[in-house]
Amino acid sequence: MMVHRRMLALAGPIWWQVGVTVLVSLAMSATLVGQAFLVSAVLIGLYRGATFDEVSGLLVGVAVLVVVRSGLAWLREVSVLFTAAVVKERLRGRVLAKLLDLGPGYLIRTRTGAVQTTTVDGIEALEYYFGRYLPQVVNAMATATFVIIVLATRSVAVAVATFGVVVFMLTAPRLWDRAVRRLSAGHFGAYRDFGAEFVDGLQGMTTLKAFNASRTHRATMLAKARELYRSTMRHLGVALVDGGLTALGQGAGAALAVGVGAVLVVNGSLELASLFLILVLANEGFRPFRELTLYWHAGFLGIAASTSIADTLAAVPEVRQRPDATVFRRSDTPPAVTFEGVTFSYQTRDRPAVAELSFRAEPGQTLAIVGRSGAGKSTLVALLLRFFDPQQGRITLGGVDIADLTLGSLREQVAVVAQDTYLFYGTIAENLRLARPDATDAELVAAARDANAHGFIAGLPDGYDTRVGERGLTLSGGQRQRIAVARALLKNAPVLVLDEATSSVDAESERLMTEALDRLAAGRTTLVIAHRLSTIRHADRIVVLADGRLAEAGAHDDLLTGTGDYARLVAAQGSTR
């Protein structure tokens, strides 16, 4: 049987919880061994002609031990579940904290379903290992040792034979360890891939139906399911050898002990009464190994998942906060935002997303950033929030390199209204309070009014307590965007980023959004990333990107007089004035 150092490292200090389960398990084993002594005494008495009255006291003792063992079984179950709950809660907390530390830079390289499988199913499957298997290892070893010692008082030969079988049961399965570990990793990988495909299908159900692609996705799911089935069977085909060897040891061990004892009785080296004890006790000595094998196979998914969990915890964040980072000090004047020679490349791309890019958003002014799709506009937002760090150059906020600031204080200075607003499952009020958990109801209403959102919120069945559904899909796109503006107003950050905030709404929603955004931008340093150029004519300055580089910069009217990228973009949209 295996005790994984990696598994123990993942769990942290749980020795006292496991210790309680071990003590209760040992007490249960003690009742079984005691029962074996009593049963053997009954058999010996009956063999010698004792009456029922003479052995009735022993039978009462057996009954008492059965009742005591039932109570201990309940107590062990409570201890098992408590230990498992402690481990799972602690480990999920560590994994979730790590995922938050890793941030979007890590998550965009992984699949949501794969992360969910590791964090939920993988950790859930650890229950059997920590709650049942680990304590049973100690229990099996202790019980076998005690039984061998007792057998040695009756016959050294029987004890040596039993000890040899125990050693065989512990060492023989180790021949399969490497294959089991490899197949376990493959099994969990297939399980994780299936989970990821399943989550993708649920999230994209509307798209699948719209394109009549359900059959295609179903075929993909079935292929993943078949691979999961095959990997499970491959793993079990090797792992169950362990169970077969253990079962062989259990049967052969008891038979060998009795066989050796019988030979000694025939030779006159052992009393027949001792053979009765050997018969019953040898079986009890091997019983814990049977449970140990069951727990091992019940928990193999968790053991397989441990590699993925450990890899997640060992992952290095794209961005690290410096040990000497300082808190940004706000002033009455909004800070300038400056990009100085910034170059950044995603790991999955050969060409830089932005290259040697320099520009400055003056305090309290609005800077528009435009360019064709793929020009690097949205990358600038990720760099400003330090989801990634540039490979060259630096970004400053109020003259301070953002790499010198604590991540928390940096992100407190920036409010983002994105094209695709994410609303969490819950009420409108709960989603608004993401910006300020301590905001009062009156402040929520005031922010919603300024965002032109109060009217439609008040008309909902439960007003601000209306649940918006997963990802806010019970609301229209324009309604979600206005809630995002209200959330940004509540945050009251000095720097505002509008990442194509009005590009996916209808004309009426755009009008309401524009009014709200004008109020939101007042008195703030604002960066507007726009695809619809009619929305940024009145920006103080416009920066035009092409292939991640600065193509030109200036005011709307000045850029229109030329023949550069901006003039061509405006002409292509049919909006010259």
Coordinates of C-alpha atoms in Angstrom, one line a residue, residues 19-429:
G19 CA -5.0 10.3 14.7
V20 CA -8.5 10.3 16.1
T21 CA -9.7 8.1 13.3
V22 CA -6.7 5.8 13.8
L23 CA -7.5 5.5 17.5
V24 CA -11.1 4.7 16.8
S25 CA -10.1 2.2 14.1
L26 CA -7.7 0.5 16.5
A27 CA -10.4 0.3 19.1
M28 CA -12.6 -1.4 16.5
S29 CA -9.8 -3.8 15.6
A30 CA -9.3 -4.5 19.3
T31 CA -13.0 -5.5 19.6
L32 CA -12.5 -7.9 16.6
V33 CA -9.4 -9.4 18.1
G34 CA -11.1 -9.7 21.5
Q35 CA -14.1 -11.3 19.8
A36 CA -11.7 -13.8 18.1
F37 CA -10.3 -14.7 21.6
L38 CA -13.8 -15.2 22.9
V39 CA -15.0 -17.2 19.9
S40 CA -11.9 -19.4 20.1
A41 CA -12.6 -19.9 23.8
V42 CA -16.2 -21.0 23.0
L43 CA -15.0 -23.4 20.4
I44 CA -12.4 -24.9 22.7
G45 CA -15.0 -25.2 25.5
L46 CA -17.5 -26.9 23.2
Y47 CA -14.8 -29.2 21.9
R48 CA -14.0 -30.2 25.5
G49 CA -17.6 -30.9 26.2
A50 CA -18.7 -27.6 28.0
T51 CA -22.4 -26.9 28.4
F52 CA -24.2 -23.9 27.0
D53 CA -24.4 -22.4 30.5
E54 CA -20.6 -22.7 30.9
V55 CA -19.9 -20.8 27.6
S56 CA -22.9 -18.4 27.9
G57 CA -20.7 -15.7 29.6
L58 CA -18.3 -15.8 26.7
L59 CA -21.2 -15.4 24.3
V60 CA -22.5 -12.4 26.2
G61 CA -19.0 -11.0 25.9
V62 CA -19.1 -11.4 22.2
A63 CA -22.5 -9.6 22.1
V64 CA -21.1 -6.8 24.1
L65 CA -18.2 -6.4 21.8
V66 CA -20.5 -6.3 18.8
V67 CA -22.5 -3.5 20.4
V68 CA -19.4 -1.6 21.3
R69 CA -18.1 -2.0 17.8
S70 CA -21.3 -0.6 16.3
G71 CA -20.9 2.5 18.4
L72 CA -17.2 2.8 17.4
A73 CA -18.2 2.4 13.8
W74 CA -20.5 5.4 14.1
L75 CA -17.8 7.4 15.8
R76 CA -15.2 6.4 13.2
E77 CA -17.6 7.6 10.4
V78 CA -18.0 10.9 12.1
S79 CA -14.2 11.2 12.4
V80 CA -13.7 10.2 8.8
L81 CA -16.1 12.8 7.5
F82 CA -14.7 15.5 9.7
T83 CA -11.1 14.8 8.6
A84 CA -12.2 14.7 4.9
A85 CA -14.1 18.0 5.3
V86 CA -11.1 19.7 6.9
V87 CA -8.8 18.6 4.1
K88 CA -11.3 19.5 1.4
E89 CA -12.1 22.9 2.8
R90 CA -8.4 23.7 3.4
L91 CA -7.3 22.5 0.0
R92 CA -10.2 24.3 -1.9
G93 CA -9.3 27.5 -0.1
R94 CA -5.7 27.1 -1.2
V95 CA -6.6 26.3 -4.8
L96 CA -9.1 29.2 -5.0
A97 CA -6.6 31.6 -3.5
K98 CA -4.0 30.4 -6.0
L99 CA -6.4 30.8 -8.9
L100 CA -7.1 34.4 -7.8
D101 CA -3.3 35.0 -7.5
L102 CA -2.7 33.5 -10.9
G103 CA -5.4 35.7 -12.4
P104 CA -6.6 35.9 -16.0
G105 CA -3.2 35.3 -17.5
Y106 CA -3.4 31.7 -16.2
L107 CA -7.1 31.1 -16.9
I108 CA -7.0 32.1 -20.5
R109 CA -4.5 29.2 -21.1
T110 CA -6.8 26.6 -19.5
R111 CA -10.3 25.5 -20.0
T112 CA -13.0 26.4 -17.5
G113 CA -14.2 22.8 -17.3
A114 CA -10.7 21.5 -16.6
V115 CA -10.3 24.0 -13.7
Q116 CA -13.7 23.1 -12.4
T117 CA -13.0 19.3 -12.5
T118 CA -9.8 19.8 -10.6
T119 CA -11.2 22.2 -8.0
V120 CA -14.5 20.4 -7.4
D121 CA -14.4 16.7 -8.4
G122 CA -10.7 16.2 -7.9
I123 CA -10.6 17.6 -4.4
E124 CA -13.9 15.9 -3.5
A125 CA -12.4 12.5 -4.4
L126 CA -9.6 13.0 -1.8
E127 CA -12.1 12.1 0.9
Y128 CA -11.4 8.4 0.8
Y129 CA -7.6 8.8 0.8
F130 CA -7.4 11.1 3.8
G131 CA -10.5 10.1 5.7
R132 CA -10.4 6.3 5.2
Y133 CA -7.3 5.0 3.5
L134 CA -4.6 6.8 5.5
P135 CA -5.9 5.9 8.9
Q136 CA -6.5 2.3 7.7
V137 CA -2.8 2.0 6.8
V138 CA -1.9 2.5 10.4
N139 CA -4.7 0.3 11.6
A140 CA -3.7 -2.6 9.3
M141 CA -0.1 -2.4 10.3
A142 CA -0.8 -2.2 14.0
T143 CA -3.4 -5.0 13.9
A144 CA -1.2 -7.3 11.9
T145 CA 1.8 -6.6 14.2
F146 CA -0.3 -7.4 17.3
V147 CA -1.8 -10.6 15.8
I148 CA 1.7 -11.8 14.8
I149 CA 3.0 -11.2 18.3
V150 CA 0.0 -13.1 19.8
L151 CA 0.5 -15.9 17.4
A152 CA 4.2 -16.0 18.3
T153 CA 3.2 -16.8 21.9
R154 CA 1.5 -19.9 20.5
S155 CA 3.9 -20.9 17.7
V156 CA 6.8 -19.1 16.3
A157 CA 6.5 -21.0 13.0
V158 CA 2.9 -19.9 12.5
A159 CA 3.9 -16.3 13.3
V160 CA 6.8 -16.4 10.8
A161 CA 4.5 -17.8 8.1
T162 CA 1.9 -15.0 8.8
F163 CA 4.6 -12.4 8.8
G164 CA 5.8 -13.6 5.4
V165 CA 2.4 -13.2 3.9
V166 CA 2.0 -9.7 5.4
V167 CA 5.3 -8.7 3.8
F168 CA 4.2 -10.1 0.5
M169 CA 0.9 -8.2 0.6
L170 CA 2.8 -4.9 1.3
T171 CA 5.6 -5.3 -1.2
A172 CA 4.2 -7.2 -4.2
P173 CA 1.8 -4.5 -5.4
R174 CA 4.7 -2.0 -5.5
L175 CA 5.8 -3.7 -8.7
W176 CA 2.8 -2.0 -10.3
D177 CA 3.3 1.4 -8.8
R178 CA 4.9 3.1 -11.8
A179 CA 2.3 1.8 -14.2
V180 CA -0.6 2.7 -11.8
R181 CA 0.7 6.3 -11.4
R182 CA 1.0 6.7 -15.2
L183 CA -2.4 5.3 -15.9
S184 CA -3.9 7.3 -13.0
A185 CA -2.6 10.5 -14.6
G186 CA -4.0 9.5 -17.9
H187 CA -7.4 8.6 -16.4
F188 CA -7.7 11.9 -14.6
G189 CA -6.6 13.7 -17.8
A190 CA -9.4 12.0 -19.7
Y191 CA -11.9 12.8 -16.9
R192 CA -10.8 16.5 -16.9
D193 CA -11.1 16.7 -20.7
F194 CA -14.6 15.2 -20.6
G195 CA -15.6 17.7 -17.9
A196 CA -14.2 20.6 -19.9
E197 CA -16.0 19.6 -23.1
F198 CA -19.2 19.2 -21.0
V199 CA -19.0 22.7 -19.6
D200 CA -18.2 24.1 -23.0
G201 CA -21.4 22.5 -24.3
L202 CA -23.5 23.9 -21.6
Q203 CA -22.1 27.4 -22.0
G204 CA -22.4 27.3 -25.7
M205 CA -25.8 25.6 -25.9
T206 CA -27.5 28.6 -27.6
T207 CA -24.8 28.7 -30.3
L208 CA -25.0 24.9 -30.8
K209 CA -28.7 25.1 -31.3
A210 CA -28.5 28.2 -33.5
F211 CA -26.1 26.5 -35.9
N212 CA -27.8 23.2 -35.6
A213 CA -24.4 21.8 -34.4
S214 CA -25.8 19.7 -31.5
R215 CA -25.0 16.4 -33.3
T216 CA -21.4 17.5 -34.0
H217 CA -20.8 18.4 -30.4
R218 CA -22.6 15.3 -29.2
A219 CA -20.1 13.2 -31.3
T220 CA -17.2 15.1 -29.7
M221 CA -18.7 14.4 -26.3
L222 CA -19.1 10.7 -27.1
A223 CA -15.5 10.5 -28.2
K224 CA -14.3 12.0 -24.9
A225 CA -16.6 9.7 -23.0
R226 CA -15.2 6.7 -24.8
E227 CA -11.6 7.8 -24.1
L228 CA -12.6 8.2 -20.4
Y229 CA -14.1 4.7 -20.5
R230 CA -10.9 3.2 -22.1
S231 CA -8.6 5.0 -19.7
T232 CA -10.7 3.9 -16.7
M233 CA -10.5 0.3 -17.8
R234 CA -6.8 0.5 -18.5
H235 CA -6.2 1.9 -15.0
L236 CA -8.5 -0.7 -13.3
G237 CA -6.9 -3.5 -15.3
V238 CA -3.6 -2.7 -13.6
A239 CA -4.8 -1.3 -10.3
L240 CA -7.0 -4.3 -9.6
V241 CA -4.0 -6.5 -9.6
D242 CA -3.3 -4.9 -6.3
G243 CA -6.7 -6.1 -5.1
G244 CA -6.1 -9.6 -6.4
L245 CA -2.8 -9.9 -4.6
T246 CA -4.4 -8.6 -1.4
A247 CA -7.2 -11.1 -1.7
L248 CA -4.7 -13.8 -2.4
G249 CA -2.8 -12.8 0.7
Q250 CA -5.9 -12.7 2.9
G251 CA -7.0 -16.2 1.9
A252 CA -3.6 -17.7 1.6
G253 CA -2.4 -16.1 4.9
A254 CA -5.2 -17.5 7.0
A255 CA -4.9 -20.9 5.2
L256 CA -1.2 -21.0 5.6
A257 CA -1.4 -20.1 9.3
V258 CA -4.0 -22.8 9.9
G259 CA -2.1 -25.3 7.8
V260 CA 1.2 -24.8 9.6
G261 CA -0.7 -25.0 12.9
A262 CA -2.4 -28.2 11.9
V263 CA 0.9 -29.8 10.9
L264 CA 2.3 -28.8 14.3
V265 CA -0.8 -30.3 16.1
V266 CA -0.2 -33.6 14.2
N267 CA 3.4 -33.6 15.2
G268 CA 2.4 -32.9 18.8
S269 CA 4.2 -29.5 18.8
L270 CA 1.0 -27.5 19.3
E271 CA -2.1 -28.0 21.4
L272 CA -5.4 -28.4 19.5
A273 CA -6.8 -25.5 21.7
S274 CA -4.2 -23.2 20.3
L275 CA -5.2 -24.2 16.7
F276 CA -8.7 -22.8 17.4
L277 CA -7.2 -19.5 18.4
I278 CA -5.0 -19.4 15.3
L279 CA -7.9 -20.3 13.1
V280 CA -10.0 -17.3 14.3
L281 CA -7.2 -14.8 15.0
A282 CA -5.4 -15.2 11.7
N283 CA -8.5 -14.2 9.8
E284 CA -8.9 -11.1 11.9
G285 CA -5.3 -10.2 11.4
F286 CA -5.8 -9.9 7.7
R287 CA -9.3 -8.3 7.8
P288 CA -7.9 -4.6 7.9
F289 CA -6.0 -5.3 4.6
R290 CA -9.3 -6.1 2.9
E291 CA -10.7 -2.7 3.9
L292 CA -7.5 -1.0 3.0
T293 CA -7.7 -2.3 -0.6
L294 CA -11.3 -1.2 -0.9
Y295 CA -10.5 2.3 0.3
W296 CA -7.5 2.5 -2.0
H297 CA -9.6 1.8 -5.1
A298 CA -12.4 4.1 -3.9
G299 CA -10.0 6.9 -3.7
F300 CA -7.9 6.4 -6.8
L301 CA -9.6 9.3 -8.6
G302 CA -8.5 11.7 -5.9
I303 CA -5.0 10.2 -6.0
A304 CA -4.9 10.7 -9.8
A305 CA -6.2 14.3 -9.3
S306 CA -3.5 15.1 -6.8
T307 CA -1.0 15.7 -9.7
S308 CA -3.3 18.3 -11.3
I309 CA -4.0 19.9 -7.9
A310 CA -0.3 20.1 -7.1
D311 CA 0.5 21.5 -10.6
T312 CA -2.1 24.3 -10.0
L313 CA -0.7 25.2 -6.6
A314 CA 2.8 25.2 -8.1
A315 CA 1.9 27.4 -11.0
V316 CA 3.8 30.7 -11.3
P317 CA 1.6 33.8 -11.7
E318 CA 2.1 35.9 -14.7
V319 CA 2.5 38.9 -12.4
R320 CA 4.0 39.1 -8.9
Q321 CA 3.7 41.9 -6.4
R322 CA 7.1 43.1 -5.4
P323 CA 8.0 42.7 -1.8
D324 CA 8.7 46.5 -1.5
A325 CA 5.5 47.5 -3.4
T326 CA 3.8 50.7 -2.1
V327 CA 0.2 51.8 -1.9
F328 CA -0.9 54.3 -4.5
R329 CA -1.7 57.7 -2.8
R330 CA -4.7 59.3 -4.4
S331 CA -4.9 63.1 -4.7
D332 CA -7.6 65.6 -5.6
T333 CA -6.4 65.5 -9.2
P334 CA -6.9 62.3 -11.3
P335 CA -3.6 60.7 -12.3
A336 CA -2.1 60.7 -15.8
V337 CA -1.7 57.3 -17.5
T338 CA 1.5 56.8 -19.5
F339 CA 2.8 54.0 -21.7
E340 CA 6.5 54.3 -22.3
G341 CA 8.0 52.1 -25.0
V342 CA 5.8 49.2 -24.0
T343 CA 6.2 45.8 -25.9
F344 CA 4.2 42.8 -25.0
S345 CA 3.8 39.3 -26.6
Y346 CA 1.4 36.6 -25.6
Q347 CA 3.1 33.2 -25.1
T348 CA 0.9 31.6 -27.8
R349 CA 1.7 34.2 -30.4
D350 CA 4.8 34.9 -32.5
R351 CA 4.0 38.6 -33.2
P352 CA 3.9 41.1 -30.4
A353 CA 0.4 42.3 -29.4
V354 CA 1.9 45.8 -28.8
A355 CA 5.4 46.9 -29.8
E356 CA 7.4 50.0 -28.6
L357 CA 4.1 51.8 -27.8
S358 CA 4.2 55.2 -26.1
F359 CA 1.4 57.6 -25.4
R360 CA 0.0 59.7 -22.5
A361 CA -3.5 60.2 -21.2
E362 CA -3.5 63.6 -19.4
P363 CA -5.1 64.0 -16.0
G364 CA -8.8 64.5 -16.3
Q365 CA -8.9 64.2 -20.1
T366 CA -10.3 61.5 -22.4
L367 CA -7.9 59.6 -24.6
A368 CA -9.5 57.4 -27.3
I369 CA -7.7 54.3 -28.6
V370 CA -8.8 53.0 -32.0
G371 CA -7.6 50.5 -34.6
R372 CA -8.7 47.5 -36.5
S373 CA -9.4 44.2 -34.8
G374 CA -6.2 42.6 -33.5
A375 CA -4.4 46.0 -33.3
G376 CA -3.7 45.5 -29.5
K377 CA -6.4 47.7 -28.0
S378 CA -7.8 45.4 -25.4
T379 CA -4.2 44.2 -24.5
L380 CA -3.6 47.7 -23.2
V381 CA -6.4 47.3 -20.6
A382 CA -4.9 44.0 -19.4
L383 CA -1.4 45.6 -19.1
L384 CA -2.8 48.6 -17.2
L385 CA -4.5 46.3 -14.7
R386 CA -1.3 44.2 -14.5
F387 CA -2.9 41.0 -15.6
F388 CA 0.3 40.8 -17.6
D389 CA 3.6 42.7 -17.4
P390 CA 5.3 44.0 -20.6
Q391 CA 8.5 42.5 -21.7
Q392 CA 9.9 46.0 -22.4
G393 CA 9.0 49.5 -21.3
R394 CA 6.8 50.6 -18.4
I395 CA 3.4 52.0 -17.6
T396 CA 3.0 54.8 -15.0
L397 CA 0.1 56.0 -13.0
G398 CA 0.5 59.5 -11.8
G399 CA 4.2 59.2 -12.6
V400 CA 4.6 56.0 -10.5
D401 CA 5.6 52.8 -12.3
I402 CA 2.6 50.5 -11.7
A403 CA 5.0 47.6 -11.1
D404 CA 6.1 49.4 -7.9
L405 CA 2.5 49.5 -6.6
T406 CA 0.6 46.9 -4.7
L407 CA -1.8 45.1 -7.0
G408 CA -4.8 45.9 -4.8
S409 CA -4.1 49.7 -4.7
L410 CA -3.4 49.8 -8.4
R411 CA -6.7 48.1 -9.3
E412 CA -8.6 50.3 -6.9
Q413 CA -7.7 53.3 -9.1
V414 CA -9.2 51.8 -12.3
A415 CA -12.8 51.2 -13.2
V416 CA -13.6 49.2 -16.3
V417 CA -16.7 49.1 -18.3
A418 CA -16.2 46.3 -20.9
Q419 CA -18.0 45.3 -24.0
D420 CA -19.0 41.9 -22.5
T421 CA -20.3 42.7 -19.0
Y422 CA -20.2 39.8 -16.6
L423 CA -22.9 39.6 -14.0
F424 CA -22.8 36.9 -11.4
Y425 CA -25.7 34.7 -10.5
G426 CA -27.5 36.7 -7.8
T427 CA -29.4 39.9 -7.3
I428 CA -28.8 43.2 -9.0
A429 CA -27.8 44.7 -5.7

